XYZ file of C-alpha atoms in Angstrom:
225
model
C 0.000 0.000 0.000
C 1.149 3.544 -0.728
C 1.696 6.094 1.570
C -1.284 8.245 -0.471
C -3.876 10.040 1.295
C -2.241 10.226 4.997
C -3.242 13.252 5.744
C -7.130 12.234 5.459
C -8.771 10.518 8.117
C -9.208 6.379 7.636
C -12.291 4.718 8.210
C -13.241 1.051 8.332
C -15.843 -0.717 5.736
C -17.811 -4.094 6.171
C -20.057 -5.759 4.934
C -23.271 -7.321 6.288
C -25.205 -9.939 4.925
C -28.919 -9.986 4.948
C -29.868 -13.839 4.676
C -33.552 -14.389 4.221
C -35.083 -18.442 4.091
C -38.763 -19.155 3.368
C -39.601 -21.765 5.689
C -43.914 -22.787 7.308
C -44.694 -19.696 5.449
C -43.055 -17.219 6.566
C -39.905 -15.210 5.656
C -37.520 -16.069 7.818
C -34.064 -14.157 8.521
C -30.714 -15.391 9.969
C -29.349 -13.882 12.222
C -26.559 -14.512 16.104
C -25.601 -13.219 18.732
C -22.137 -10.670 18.269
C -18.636 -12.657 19.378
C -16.926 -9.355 19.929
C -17.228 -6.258 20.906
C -18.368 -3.623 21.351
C -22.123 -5.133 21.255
C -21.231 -8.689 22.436
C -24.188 -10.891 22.784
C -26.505 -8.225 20.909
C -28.320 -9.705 18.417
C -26.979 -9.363 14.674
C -26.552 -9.734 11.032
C -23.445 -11.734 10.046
C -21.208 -9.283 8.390
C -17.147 -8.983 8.144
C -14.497 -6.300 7.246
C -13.685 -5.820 3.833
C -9.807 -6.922 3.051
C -7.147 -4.957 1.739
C -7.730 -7.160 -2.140
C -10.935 -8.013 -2.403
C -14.123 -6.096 -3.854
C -17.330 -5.409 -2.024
C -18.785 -7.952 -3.351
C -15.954 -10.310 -3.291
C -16.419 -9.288 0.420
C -19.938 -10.077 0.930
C -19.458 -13.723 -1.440
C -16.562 -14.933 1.373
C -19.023 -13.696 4.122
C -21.757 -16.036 2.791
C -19.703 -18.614 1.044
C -18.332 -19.321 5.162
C -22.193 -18.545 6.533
C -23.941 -21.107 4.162
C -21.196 -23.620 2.404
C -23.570 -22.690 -0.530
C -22.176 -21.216 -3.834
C -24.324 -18.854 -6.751
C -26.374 -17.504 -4.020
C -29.206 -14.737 -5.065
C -27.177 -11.459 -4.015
C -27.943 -8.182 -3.991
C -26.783 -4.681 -2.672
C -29.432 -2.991 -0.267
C -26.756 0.391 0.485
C -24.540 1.819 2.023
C -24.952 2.864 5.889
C -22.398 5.285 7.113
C -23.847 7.332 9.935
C -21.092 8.907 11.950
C -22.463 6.954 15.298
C -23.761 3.476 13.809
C -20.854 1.879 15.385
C -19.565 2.830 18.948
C -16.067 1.198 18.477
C -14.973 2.876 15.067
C -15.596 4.680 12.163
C -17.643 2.133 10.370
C -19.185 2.311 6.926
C -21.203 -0.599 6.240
C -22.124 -2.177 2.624
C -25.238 -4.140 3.560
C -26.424 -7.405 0.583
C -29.339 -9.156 0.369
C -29.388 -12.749 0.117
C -31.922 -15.497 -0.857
C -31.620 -19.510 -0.171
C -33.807 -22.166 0.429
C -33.729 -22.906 3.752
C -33.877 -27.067 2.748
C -30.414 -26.535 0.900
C -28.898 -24.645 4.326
C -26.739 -27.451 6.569
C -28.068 -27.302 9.534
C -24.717 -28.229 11.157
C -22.888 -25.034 9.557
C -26.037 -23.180 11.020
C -25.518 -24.328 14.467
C -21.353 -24.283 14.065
C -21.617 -20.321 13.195
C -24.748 -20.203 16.394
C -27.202 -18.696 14.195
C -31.278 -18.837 14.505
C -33.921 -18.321 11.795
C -36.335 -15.720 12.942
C -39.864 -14.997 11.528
C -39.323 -11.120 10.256
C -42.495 -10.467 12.189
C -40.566 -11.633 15.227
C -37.286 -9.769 14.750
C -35.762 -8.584 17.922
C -34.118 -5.428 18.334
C -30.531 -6.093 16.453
C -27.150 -4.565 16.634
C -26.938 -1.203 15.416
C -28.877 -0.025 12.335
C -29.299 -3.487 11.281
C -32.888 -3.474 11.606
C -33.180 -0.687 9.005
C -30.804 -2.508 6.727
C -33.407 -5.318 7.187
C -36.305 -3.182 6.406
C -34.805 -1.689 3.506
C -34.113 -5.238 2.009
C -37.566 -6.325 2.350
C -38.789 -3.131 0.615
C -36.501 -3.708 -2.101
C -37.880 -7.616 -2.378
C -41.409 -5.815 -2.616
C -39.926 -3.675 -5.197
C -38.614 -5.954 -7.428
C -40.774 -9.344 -6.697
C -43.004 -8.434 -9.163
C -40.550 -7.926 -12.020
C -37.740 -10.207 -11.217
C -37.918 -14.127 -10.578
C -36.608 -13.818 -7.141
C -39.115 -16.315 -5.310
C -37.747 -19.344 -7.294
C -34.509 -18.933 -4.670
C -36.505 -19.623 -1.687
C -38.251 -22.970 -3.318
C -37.217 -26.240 -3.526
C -36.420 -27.031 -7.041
C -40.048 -28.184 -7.836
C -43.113 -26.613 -6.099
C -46.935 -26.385 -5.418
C -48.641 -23.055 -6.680
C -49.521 -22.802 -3.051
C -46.152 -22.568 -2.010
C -45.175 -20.108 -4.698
C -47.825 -17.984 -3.444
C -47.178 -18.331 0.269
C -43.733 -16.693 -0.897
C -45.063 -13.808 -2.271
C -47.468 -13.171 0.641
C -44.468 -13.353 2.452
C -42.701 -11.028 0.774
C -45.251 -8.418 0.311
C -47.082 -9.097 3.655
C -50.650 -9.255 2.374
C -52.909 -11.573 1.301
C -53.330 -12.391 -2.625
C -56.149 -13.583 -4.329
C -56.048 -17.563 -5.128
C -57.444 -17.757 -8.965
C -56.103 -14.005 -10.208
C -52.694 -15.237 -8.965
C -53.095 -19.134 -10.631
C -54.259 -17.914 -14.010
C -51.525 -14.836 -14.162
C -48.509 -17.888 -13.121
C -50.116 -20.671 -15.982
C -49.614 -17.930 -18.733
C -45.738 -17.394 -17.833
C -43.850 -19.924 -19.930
C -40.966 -20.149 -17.837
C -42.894 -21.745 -14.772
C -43.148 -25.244 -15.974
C -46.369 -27.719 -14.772
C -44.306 -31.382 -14.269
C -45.894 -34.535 -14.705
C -44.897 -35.086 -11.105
C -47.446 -34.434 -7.722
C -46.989 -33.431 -4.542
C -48.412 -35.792 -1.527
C -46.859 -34.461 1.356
C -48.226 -31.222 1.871
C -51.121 -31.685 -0.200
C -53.900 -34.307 0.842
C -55.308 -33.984 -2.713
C -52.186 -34.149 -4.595
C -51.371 -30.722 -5.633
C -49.149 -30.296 -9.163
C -45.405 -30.079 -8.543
C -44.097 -26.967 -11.318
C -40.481 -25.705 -11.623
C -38.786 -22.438 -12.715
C -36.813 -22.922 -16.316
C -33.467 -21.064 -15.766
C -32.656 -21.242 -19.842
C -36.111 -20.313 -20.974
C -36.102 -17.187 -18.492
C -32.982 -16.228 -20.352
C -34.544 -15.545 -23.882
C -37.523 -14.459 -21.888
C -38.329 -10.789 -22.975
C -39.659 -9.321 -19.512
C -41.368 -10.569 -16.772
C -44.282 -8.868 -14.668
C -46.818 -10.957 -12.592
């Protein structure tokens, strides 16, 4: 590193991941209790300080490649949080990213290894920080873009029930939607495929297993449900 800049005053950046799981209907978030301080035992987002060669988002991929074991996670920036105060041990700007998994996919061992919890967002405790506002700015960014991007299909299972599908939208968007306006607007998008397959375990019927085609979203022009 060069000697540039001395004269300005340094500041520390992080990252903090926003991990959200769809699990009994209901969006679920991960989150522990802080191993250092200041703010030890607090609850808290799972975060990390940005090295000396890596990107921000290079930054937030090692922070959730060590959280989950999982790789191509659904990532996104939420912003940047840099009030003077946010951090009573240093100057701390914090990068905050949304992420999406299926909770199914999610060792539970790593989970318990790294002494994280999933907690129902309408259950969220008071966390470290600003975190809850990074958490409510994520969701209303989900709201924002659930209707235009194919972000639910990251919370699924790789085939799934309409019902569920719509559970994960209620979720998101924390309101009821109606049954047959939602079922006729998902059978007239191409790229959510009906499979010969049925579902028996969560449906007494037998409820149609469908799953999201990754190549045909591709050449897919837009999408708006």
């Amino acid at each position: 590193m060069t000697q540039y800049y001395s004269e300005h005053s340094q500041v520390w950046v992080s990252v903090d991941c926003i991990v959200f799981g769809f699990e009994d209907n209901k969006l679920k978030l991960l989150i522990g209790r802080r191993h250092m301080d200041p703010g030890r035992g607090e609850w808290s987002l799972y975060g990390g300080f940005v090295k000396n060669d890596e990107s921000l988002e290079d930054a937030a991929n090692r922070v959730l490649q060590d959280l989950t074991g999982l790789n191509k996670i659904y990532m996104k920036q939420v912003g940047a949080f840099g009030a003077i105060d946010r951090d009573p041990g240093e100057r701390v700007i914090s990068v905050a990213y949304c992420a999406l998994i299926n909770v199914k996919d999610y060792d539970d061992k790593l989970r318990k290894e790294h002494g994280l919890q999933w907690v129902d967002i309408d259950e969220l405790p008071k966390l470290y920080s600003d975190h809850n506002i990074m958490v409510q700015k994520a969701i209303t960014m989900l709201q924002r873009r659930i209707n235009t991007e194919p972000l639910s299909f990251n919370l699924l299972p790789d085939l799934f029930t309409l019902t569920q599908l719509q559970h994960v939208y209620e979720a998101i968007l924390g309101e009821e939607i109606d049954k047959r306006n939602f079922r006729k607007r998902i059978k007239q998008i191409d790229f959510i495929e009906k499979t010969e397959l049925i579902d028996k375990l969560t449906s007494k019927r037998g409820a149609a297993l469908y799953r999201f085609n990754k190549k045909m979203y591709a050449d897919y022009p837009s999408f708006k449900l």
